[in-house]
mmCIF file of C-alpha atoms in Angstrom:
data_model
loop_
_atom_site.group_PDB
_atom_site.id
_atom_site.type_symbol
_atom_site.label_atom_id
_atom_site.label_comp_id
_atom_site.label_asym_id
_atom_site.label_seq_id
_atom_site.Cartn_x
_atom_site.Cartn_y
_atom_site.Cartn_z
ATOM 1 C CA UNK A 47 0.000 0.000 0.000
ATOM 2 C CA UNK A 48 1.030 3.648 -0.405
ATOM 3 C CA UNK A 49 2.220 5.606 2.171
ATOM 4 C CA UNK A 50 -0.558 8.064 3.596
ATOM 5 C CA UNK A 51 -2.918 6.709 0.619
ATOM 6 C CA UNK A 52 -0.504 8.251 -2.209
ATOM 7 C CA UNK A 53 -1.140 6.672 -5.625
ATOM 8 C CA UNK A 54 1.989 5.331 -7.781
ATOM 9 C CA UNK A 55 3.646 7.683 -10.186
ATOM 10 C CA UNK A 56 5.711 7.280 -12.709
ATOM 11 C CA UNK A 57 8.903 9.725 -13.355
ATOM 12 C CA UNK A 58 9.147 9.998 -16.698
ATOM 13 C CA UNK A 59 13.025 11.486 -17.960
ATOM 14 C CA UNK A 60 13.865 12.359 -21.546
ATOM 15 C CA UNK A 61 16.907 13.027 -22.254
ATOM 16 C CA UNK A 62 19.243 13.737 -25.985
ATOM 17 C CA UNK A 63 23.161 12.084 -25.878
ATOM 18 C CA UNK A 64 26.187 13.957 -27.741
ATOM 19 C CA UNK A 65 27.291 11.843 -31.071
ATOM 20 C CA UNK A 66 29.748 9.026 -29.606
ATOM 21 C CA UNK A 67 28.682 8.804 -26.064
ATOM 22 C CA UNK A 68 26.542 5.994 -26.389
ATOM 23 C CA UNK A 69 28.158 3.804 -24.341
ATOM 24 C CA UNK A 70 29.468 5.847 -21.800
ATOM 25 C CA UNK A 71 25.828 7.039 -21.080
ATOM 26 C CA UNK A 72 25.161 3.389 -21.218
ATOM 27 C CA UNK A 73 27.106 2.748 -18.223
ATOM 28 C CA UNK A 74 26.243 5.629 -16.006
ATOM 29 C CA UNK A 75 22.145 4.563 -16.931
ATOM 30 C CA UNK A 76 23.424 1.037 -15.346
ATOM 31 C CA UNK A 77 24.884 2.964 -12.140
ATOM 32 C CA UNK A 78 22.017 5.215 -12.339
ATOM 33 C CA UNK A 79 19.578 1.867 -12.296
ATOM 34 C CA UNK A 80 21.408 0.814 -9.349
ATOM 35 C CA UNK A 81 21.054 4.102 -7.194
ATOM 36 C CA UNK A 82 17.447 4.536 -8.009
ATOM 37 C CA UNK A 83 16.511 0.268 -6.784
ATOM 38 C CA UNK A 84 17.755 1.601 -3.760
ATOM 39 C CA UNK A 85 15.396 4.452 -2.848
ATOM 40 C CA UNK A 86 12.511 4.378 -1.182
ATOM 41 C CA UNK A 87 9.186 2.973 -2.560
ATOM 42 C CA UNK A 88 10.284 2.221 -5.800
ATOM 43 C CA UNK A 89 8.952 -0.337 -7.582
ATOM 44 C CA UNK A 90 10.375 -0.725 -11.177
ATOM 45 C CA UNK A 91 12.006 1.092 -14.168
ATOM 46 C CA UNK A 92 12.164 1.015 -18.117
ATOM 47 C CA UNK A 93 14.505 2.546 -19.979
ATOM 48 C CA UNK A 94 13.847 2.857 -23.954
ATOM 49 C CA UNK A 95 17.026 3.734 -26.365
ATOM 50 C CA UNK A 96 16.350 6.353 -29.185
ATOM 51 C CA UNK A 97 14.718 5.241 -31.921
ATOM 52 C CA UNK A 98 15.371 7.460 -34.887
ATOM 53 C CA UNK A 99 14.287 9.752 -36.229
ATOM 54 C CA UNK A 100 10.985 9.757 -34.690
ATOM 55 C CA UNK A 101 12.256 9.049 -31.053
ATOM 56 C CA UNK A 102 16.011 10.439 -30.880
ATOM 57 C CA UNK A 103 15.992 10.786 -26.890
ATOM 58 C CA UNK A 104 16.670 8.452 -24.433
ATOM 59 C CA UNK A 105 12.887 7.867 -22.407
ATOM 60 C CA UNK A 106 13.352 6.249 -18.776
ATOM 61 C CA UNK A 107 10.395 5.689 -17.392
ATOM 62 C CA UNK A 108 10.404 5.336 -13.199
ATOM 63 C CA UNK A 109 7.255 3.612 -11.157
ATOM 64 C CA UNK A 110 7.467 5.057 -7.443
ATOM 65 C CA UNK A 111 4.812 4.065 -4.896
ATOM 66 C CA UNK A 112 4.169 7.728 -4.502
ATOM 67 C CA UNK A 113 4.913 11.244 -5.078
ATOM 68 C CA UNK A 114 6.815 11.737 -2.099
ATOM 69 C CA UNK A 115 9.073 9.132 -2.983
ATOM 70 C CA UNK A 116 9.539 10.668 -6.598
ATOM 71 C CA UNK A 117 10.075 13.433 -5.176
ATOM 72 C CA UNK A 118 12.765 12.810 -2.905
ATOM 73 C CA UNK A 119 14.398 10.999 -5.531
ATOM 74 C CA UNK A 120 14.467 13.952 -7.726
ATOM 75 C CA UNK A 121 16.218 15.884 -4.504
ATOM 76 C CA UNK A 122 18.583 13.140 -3.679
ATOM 77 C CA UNK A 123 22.118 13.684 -3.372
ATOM 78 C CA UNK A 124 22.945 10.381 -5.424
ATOM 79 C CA UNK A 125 21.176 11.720 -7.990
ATOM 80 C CA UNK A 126 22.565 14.998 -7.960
ATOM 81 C CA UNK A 127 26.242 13.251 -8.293
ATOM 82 C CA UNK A 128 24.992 10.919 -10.691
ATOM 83 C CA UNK A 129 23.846 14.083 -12.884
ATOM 84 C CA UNK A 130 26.824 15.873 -12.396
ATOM 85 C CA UNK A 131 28.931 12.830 -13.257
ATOM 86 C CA UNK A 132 26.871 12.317 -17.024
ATOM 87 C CA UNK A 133 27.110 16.633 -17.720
ATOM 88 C CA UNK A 134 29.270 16.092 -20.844
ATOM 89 C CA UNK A 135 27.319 12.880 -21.954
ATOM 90 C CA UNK A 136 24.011 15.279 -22.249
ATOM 91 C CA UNK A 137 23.063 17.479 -25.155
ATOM 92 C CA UNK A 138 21.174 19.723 -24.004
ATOM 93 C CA UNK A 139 18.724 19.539 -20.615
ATOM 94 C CA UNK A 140 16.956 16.754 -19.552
ATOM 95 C CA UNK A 141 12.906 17.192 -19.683
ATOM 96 C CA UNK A 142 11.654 15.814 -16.439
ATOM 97 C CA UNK A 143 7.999 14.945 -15.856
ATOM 98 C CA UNK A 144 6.359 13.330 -12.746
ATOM 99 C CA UNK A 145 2.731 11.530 -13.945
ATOM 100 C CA UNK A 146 0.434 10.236 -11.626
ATOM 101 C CA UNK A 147 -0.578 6.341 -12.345
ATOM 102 C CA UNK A 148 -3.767 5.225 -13.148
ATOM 103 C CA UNK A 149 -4.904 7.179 -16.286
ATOM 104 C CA UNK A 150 -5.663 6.076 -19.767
ATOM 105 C CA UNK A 151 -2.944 8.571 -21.395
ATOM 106 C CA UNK A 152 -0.473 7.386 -19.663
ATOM 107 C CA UNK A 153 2.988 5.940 -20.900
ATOM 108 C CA UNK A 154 3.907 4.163 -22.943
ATOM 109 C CA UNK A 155 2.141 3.305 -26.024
ATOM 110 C CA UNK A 156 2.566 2.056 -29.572
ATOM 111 C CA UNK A 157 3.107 5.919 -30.049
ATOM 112 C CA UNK A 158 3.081 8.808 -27.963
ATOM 113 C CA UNK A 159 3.886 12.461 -28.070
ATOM 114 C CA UNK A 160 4.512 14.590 -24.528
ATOM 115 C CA UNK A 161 4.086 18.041 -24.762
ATOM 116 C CA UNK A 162 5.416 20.608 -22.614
ATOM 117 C CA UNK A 163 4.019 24.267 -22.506
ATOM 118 C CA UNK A 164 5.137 27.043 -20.328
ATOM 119 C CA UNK A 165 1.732 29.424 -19.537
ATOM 120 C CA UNK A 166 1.924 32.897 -19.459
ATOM 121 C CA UNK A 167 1.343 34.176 -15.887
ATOM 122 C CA UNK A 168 -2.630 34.567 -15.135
ATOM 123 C CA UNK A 169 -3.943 32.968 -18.194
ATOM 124 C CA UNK A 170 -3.926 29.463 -16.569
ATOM 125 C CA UNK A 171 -7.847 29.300 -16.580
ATOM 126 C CA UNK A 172 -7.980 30.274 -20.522
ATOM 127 C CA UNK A 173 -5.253 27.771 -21.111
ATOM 128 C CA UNK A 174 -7.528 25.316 -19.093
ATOM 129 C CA UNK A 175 -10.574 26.139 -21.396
ATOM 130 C CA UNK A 176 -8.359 25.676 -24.603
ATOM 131 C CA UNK A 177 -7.234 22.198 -23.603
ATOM 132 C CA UNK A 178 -10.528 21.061 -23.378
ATOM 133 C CA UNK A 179 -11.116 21.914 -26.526
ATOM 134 C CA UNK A 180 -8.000 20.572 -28.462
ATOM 135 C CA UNK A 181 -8.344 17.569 -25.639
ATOM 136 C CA UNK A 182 -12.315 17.133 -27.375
ATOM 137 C CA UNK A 183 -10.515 17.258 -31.082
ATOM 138 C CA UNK A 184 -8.056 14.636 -30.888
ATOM 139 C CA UNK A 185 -10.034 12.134 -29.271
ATOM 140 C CA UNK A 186 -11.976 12.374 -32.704
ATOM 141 C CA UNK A 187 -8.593 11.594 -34.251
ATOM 142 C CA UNK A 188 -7.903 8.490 -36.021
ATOM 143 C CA UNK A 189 -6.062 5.952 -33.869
ATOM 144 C CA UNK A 190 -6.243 7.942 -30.725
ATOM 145 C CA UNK A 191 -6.078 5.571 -27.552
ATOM 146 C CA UNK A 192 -5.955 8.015 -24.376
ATOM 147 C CA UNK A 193 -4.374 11.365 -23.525
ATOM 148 C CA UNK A 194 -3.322 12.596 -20.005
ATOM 149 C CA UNK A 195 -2.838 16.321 -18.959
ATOM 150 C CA UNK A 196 -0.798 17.539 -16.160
ATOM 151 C CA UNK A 197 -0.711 20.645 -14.430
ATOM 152 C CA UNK A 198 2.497 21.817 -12.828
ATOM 153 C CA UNK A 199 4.085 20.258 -9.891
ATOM 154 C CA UNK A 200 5.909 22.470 -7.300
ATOM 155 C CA UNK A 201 9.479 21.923 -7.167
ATOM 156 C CA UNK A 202 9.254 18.942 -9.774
ATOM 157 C CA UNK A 203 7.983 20.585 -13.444
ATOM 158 C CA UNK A 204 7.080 24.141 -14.240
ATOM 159 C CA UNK A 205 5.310 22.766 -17.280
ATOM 160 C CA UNK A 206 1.869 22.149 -18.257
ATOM 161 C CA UNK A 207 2.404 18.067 -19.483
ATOM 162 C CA UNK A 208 0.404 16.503 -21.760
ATOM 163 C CA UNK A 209 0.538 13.056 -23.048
ATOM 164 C CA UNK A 210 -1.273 11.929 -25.812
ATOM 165 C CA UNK A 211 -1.451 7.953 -27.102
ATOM 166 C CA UNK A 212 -2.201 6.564 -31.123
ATOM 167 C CA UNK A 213 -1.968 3.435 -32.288
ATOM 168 C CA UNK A 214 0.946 3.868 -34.472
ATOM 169 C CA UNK A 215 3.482 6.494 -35.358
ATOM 170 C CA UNK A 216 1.259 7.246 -38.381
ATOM 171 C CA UNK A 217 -1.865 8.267 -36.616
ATOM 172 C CA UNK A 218 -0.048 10.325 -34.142
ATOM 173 C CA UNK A 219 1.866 12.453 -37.080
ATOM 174 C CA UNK A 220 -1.297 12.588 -38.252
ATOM 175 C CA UNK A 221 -2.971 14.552 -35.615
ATOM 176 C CA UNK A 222 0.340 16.387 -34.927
ATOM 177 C CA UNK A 223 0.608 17.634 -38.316
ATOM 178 C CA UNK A 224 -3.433 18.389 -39.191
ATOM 179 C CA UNK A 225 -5.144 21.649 -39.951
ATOM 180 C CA UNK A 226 -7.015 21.783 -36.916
ATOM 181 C CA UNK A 227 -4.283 21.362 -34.276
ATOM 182 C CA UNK A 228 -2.588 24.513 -36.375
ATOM 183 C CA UNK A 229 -5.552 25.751 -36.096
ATOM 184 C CA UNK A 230 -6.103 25.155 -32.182
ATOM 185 C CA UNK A 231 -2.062 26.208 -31.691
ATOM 186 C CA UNK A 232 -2.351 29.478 -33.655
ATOM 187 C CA UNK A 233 -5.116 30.284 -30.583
ATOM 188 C CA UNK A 234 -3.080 29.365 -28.148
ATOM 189 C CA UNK A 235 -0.583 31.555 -28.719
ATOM 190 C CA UNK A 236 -1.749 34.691 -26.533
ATOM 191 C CA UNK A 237 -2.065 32.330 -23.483
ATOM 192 C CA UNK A 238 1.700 30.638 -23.859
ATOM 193 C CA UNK A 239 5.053 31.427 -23.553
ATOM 194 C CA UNK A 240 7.156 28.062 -25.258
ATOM 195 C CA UNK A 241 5.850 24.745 -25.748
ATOM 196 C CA UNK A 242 7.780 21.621 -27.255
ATOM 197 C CA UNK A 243 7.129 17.780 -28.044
ATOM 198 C CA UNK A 244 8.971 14.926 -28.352
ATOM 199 C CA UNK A 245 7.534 11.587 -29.803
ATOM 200 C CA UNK A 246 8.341 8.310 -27.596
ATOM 201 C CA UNK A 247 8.016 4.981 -29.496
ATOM 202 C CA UNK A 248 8.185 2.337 -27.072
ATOM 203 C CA UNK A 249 8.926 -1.760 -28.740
ATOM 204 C CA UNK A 250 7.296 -4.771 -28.052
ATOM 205 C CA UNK A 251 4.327 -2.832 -25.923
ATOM 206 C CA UNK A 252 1.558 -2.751 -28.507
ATOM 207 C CA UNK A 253 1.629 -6.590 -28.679
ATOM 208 C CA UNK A 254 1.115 -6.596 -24.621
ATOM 209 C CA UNK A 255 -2.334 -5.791 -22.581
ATOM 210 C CA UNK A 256 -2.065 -2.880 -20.591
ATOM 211 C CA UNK A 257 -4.098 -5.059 -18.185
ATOM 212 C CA UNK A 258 -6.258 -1.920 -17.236
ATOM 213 C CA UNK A 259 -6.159 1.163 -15.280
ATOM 214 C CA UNK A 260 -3.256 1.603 -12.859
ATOM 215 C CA UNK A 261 -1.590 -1.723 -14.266
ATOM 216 C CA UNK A 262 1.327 -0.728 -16.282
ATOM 217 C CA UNK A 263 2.461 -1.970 -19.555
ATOM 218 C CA UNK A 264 5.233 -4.726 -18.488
ATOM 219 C CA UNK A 265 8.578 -3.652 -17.951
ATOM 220 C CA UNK A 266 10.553 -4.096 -21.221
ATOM 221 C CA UNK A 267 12.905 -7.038 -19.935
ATOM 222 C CA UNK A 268 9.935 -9.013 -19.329
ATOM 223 C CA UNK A 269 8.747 -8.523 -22.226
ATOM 224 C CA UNK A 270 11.890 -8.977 -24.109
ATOM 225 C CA UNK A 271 11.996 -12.425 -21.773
ATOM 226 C CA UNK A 272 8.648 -13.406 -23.696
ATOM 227 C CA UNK A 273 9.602 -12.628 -26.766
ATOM 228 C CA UNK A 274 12.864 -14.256 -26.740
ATOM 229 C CA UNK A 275 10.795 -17.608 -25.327
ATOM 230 C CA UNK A 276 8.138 -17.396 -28.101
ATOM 231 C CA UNK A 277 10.743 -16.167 -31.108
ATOM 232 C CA UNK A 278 12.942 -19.089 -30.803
ATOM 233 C CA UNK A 279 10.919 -22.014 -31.133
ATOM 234 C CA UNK A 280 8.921 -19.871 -33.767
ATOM 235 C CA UNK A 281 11.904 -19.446 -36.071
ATOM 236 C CA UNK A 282 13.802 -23.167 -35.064
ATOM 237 C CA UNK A 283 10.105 -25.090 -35.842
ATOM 238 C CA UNK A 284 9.573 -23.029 -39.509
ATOM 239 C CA UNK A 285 12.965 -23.296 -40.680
ATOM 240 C CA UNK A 286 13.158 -27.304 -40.206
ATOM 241 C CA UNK A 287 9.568 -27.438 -41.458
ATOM 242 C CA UNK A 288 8.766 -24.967 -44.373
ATOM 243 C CA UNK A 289 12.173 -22.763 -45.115
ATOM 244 C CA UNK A 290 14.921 -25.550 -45.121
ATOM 245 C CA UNK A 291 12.284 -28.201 -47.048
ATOM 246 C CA UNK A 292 9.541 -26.058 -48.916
ATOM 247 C CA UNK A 293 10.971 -22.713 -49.508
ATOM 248 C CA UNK A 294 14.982 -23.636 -50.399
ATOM 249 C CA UNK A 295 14.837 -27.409 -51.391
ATOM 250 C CA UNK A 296 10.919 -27.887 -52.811
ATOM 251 C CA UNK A 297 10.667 -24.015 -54.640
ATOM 252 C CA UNK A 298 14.539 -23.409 -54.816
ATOM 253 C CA UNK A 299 14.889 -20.014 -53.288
ATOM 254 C CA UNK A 300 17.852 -18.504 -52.383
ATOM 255 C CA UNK A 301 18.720 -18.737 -48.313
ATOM 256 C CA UNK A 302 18.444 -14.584 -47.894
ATOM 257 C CA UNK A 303 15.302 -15.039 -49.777
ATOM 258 C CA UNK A 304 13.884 -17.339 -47.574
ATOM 259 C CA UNK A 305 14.973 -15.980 -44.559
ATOM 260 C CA UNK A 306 13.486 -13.697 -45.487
ATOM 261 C CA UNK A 307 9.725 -14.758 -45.959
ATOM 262 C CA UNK A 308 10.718 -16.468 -42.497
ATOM 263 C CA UNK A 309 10.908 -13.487 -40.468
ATOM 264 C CA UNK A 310 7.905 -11.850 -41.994
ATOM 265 C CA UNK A 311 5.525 -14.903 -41.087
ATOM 266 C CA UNK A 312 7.164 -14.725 -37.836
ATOM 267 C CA UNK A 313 6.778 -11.778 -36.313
ATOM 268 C CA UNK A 314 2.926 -12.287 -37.954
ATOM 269 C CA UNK A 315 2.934 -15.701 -35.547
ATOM 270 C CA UNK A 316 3.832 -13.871 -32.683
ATOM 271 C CA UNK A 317 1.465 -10.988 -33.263
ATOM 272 C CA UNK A 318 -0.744 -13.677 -32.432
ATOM 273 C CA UNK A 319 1.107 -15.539 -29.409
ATOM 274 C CA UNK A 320 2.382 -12.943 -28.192
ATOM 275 C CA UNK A 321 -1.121 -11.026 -26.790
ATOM 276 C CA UNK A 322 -2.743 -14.794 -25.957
ATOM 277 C CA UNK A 323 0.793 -15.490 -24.123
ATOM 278 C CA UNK A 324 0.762 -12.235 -22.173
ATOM 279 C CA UNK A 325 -3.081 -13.081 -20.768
ATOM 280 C CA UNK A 326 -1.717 -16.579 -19.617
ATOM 281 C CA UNK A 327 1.567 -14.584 -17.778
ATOM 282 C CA UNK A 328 -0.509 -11.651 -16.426
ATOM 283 C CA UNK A 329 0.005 -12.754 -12.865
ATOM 284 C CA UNK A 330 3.875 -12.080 -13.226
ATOM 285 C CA UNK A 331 3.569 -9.221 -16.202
ATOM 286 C CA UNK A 332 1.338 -6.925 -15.259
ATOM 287 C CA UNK A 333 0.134 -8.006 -11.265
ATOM 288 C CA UNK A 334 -0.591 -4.658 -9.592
ATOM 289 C CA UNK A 335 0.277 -3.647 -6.659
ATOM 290 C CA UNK A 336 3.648 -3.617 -5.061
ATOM 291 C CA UNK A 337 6.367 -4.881 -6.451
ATOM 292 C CA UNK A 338 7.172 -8.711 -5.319
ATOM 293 C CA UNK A 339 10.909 -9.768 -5.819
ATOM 294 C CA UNK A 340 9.809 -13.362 -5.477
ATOM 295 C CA UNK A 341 6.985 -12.959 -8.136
ATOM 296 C CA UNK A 342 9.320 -11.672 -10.502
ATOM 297 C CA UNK A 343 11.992 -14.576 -10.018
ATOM 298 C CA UNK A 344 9.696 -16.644 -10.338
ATOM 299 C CA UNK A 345 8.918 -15.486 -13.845
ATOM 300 C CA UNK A 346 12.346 -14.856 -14.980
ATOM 301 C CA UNK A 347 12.717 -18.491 -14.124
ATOM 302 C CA UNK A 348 9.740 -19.753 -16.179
ATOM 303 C CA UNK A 349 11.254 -18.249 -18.747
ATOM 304 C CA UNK A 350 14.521 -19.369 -18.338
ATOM 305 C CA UNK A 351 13.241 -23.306 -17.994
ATOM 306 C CA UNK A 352 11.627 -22.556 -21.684
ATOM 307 C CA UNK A 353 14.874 -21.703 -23.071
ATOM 308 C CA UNK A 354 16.819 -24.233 -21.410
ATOM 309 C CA UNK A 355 13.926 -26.903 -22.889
ATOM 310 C CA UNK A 356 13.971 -25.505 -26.594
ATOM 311 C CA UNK A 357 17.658 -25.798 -26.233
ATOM 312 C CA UNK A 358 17.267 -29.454 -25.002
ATOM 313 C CA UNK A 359 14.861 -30.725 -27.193
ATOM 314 C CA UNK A 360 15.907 -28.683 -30.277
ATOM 315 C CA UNK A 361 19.515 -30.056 -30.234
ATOM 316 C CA UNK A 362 18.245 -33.414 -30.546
ATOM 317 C CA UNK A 363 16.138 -32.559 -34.207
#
């Protein structure tokens, strides 16, 4: 439970590297990962690499069992040496949002876009009646899934935050790019000061349940775990079956051919397994609640049993 009845939060960090410091700032994010399973009433963290050009920041994405502990967090000396330590891995500031859990427009999403505006002092309640009008127009959008807006937390962001969700990158460029939003931003203009977005494009989340409101999306190495533990079999069981004996012996394709035509039917498989796998797993993917060390061995170690099992059974084909 939270501490005085606080919800969850999640403390979400977006951050740009300089050219070549990709691994150095790989290696502080492991030290910083350390620091932060340390504090306080965390509970987990998922850290996305850039995905250009649509995503070229860094998105780390922090659960906390409540504000308080986010907060303090934020304040912490550790993490004021850690920042100090990565100050020539960073172009630029970091953007730094704190977003309370339970919400449809949370993070993440097949695609997302957060927006931060700065309001002009005393127009807050005109800026208020604006976003419920833009909020009303993109939920007519195609491929909108949720949208979450944040005022301003003391001491944490100075920033109005919102968050919107699509289904794909498409649908969100969409929206981003359509008459109407010009439209709807050309208003805004007497009631702001600056406002910026930056896309986030998560990976393997759109083929994973959300499993509802204040149940995250799974943390991305449990995901990864599932993947791995569905892929393998997947590509072992159609090569010895329909590439190796169909595609290159029967038809006579070339091997990078049929490799080809492999991967595309399966990642099309495990658009399928994937979801009906994630149902069967929800009790270790997406449990609510605190976070349970044991629960999530326990899982990692299903997993690893399936790998060691394909590995068996495979080598003797």
């Amino acid at each position: 439970m939270s501490v005085g009845g606080e919800a969850p939060v999640t403390l979400m960090v977006q951050t740009r590297i300089r050219d070549g410091q990709e691994d150095a700032f790989g290696r502080w994010q492991s030290r910083t990962s350390a620091a932060v399973a340390t504090q306080p009433g965390f509970l987990e963290q998922s850290v996305m690499p850039p995905n250009p050009p649509a995503q070229p920041d860094w998105v780390i994405l922090q659960r906390f069992s409540s504000q308080s502990d986010a907060v303090a967090w934020l304040h912490s000396e550790r993490r004021q040496d850690l920042l100090a330590e990565a100050e020539g891995l960073l172009a630029g500031l970091d953007d730094v949002h704190l977003v309370p859990d339970g919400a449809g427009g949370a993070l993440p999403a097949p695609a997302a876009a957060v927006i931060a505006t700065k309001v002009k002092p005393g127009q807050e309640a005109a800026f208020r009646r604006w976003e419920q009008r833009i909020a009303a127009a993109q939920a007519r959008a195609p491929g909108f899934q949720g949208y979450r807006f944040q005022p301003p937390v003391p001491g944490v962001q100075e920033d109005w935050l919102a968050i919107l969700r699509f289904d794909s990158e498409r649908s969100l460029q969409g929206w981003m790019d359509s008459p109407e939003r010009q439209a709807l931003l050309a208003e805004s203009a007497a009631l702001t000061e600056e406002f910026h977005a930056r896309v986030v494009r998560t990976g393997f989340e759109p083929w994973f349940a959300s499993g509802g409101a204040g149940r995250p999306v799974p943390p991305a190495w449990k995901q990864n775990m599932v993947v791995i533990a569905l892929l393998y079999p997947v590509v072992f069981l159609f090569g010895i079956a329909v590439q190796t004996p169909i595609l290159m012996q029967y038809e006579g394709l070339p091997f990078w051919l049929a490799l080809f035509i492999g991967n595309v039917a399966s990642v099309l498989l495990l658009s399928r397994l994937v979801p009906w796998t994630g149902r069967l797993l929800g009790w270790w993917l997406t449990p609510g609640g605190q976070a349970d060390w044991r629960r999530d061995v326990a899982g990692a170690g299903l997993m690893l049993g399936i790998y060691v099992t394909c590995l068996l059974v495979f080598s003797q084909i």
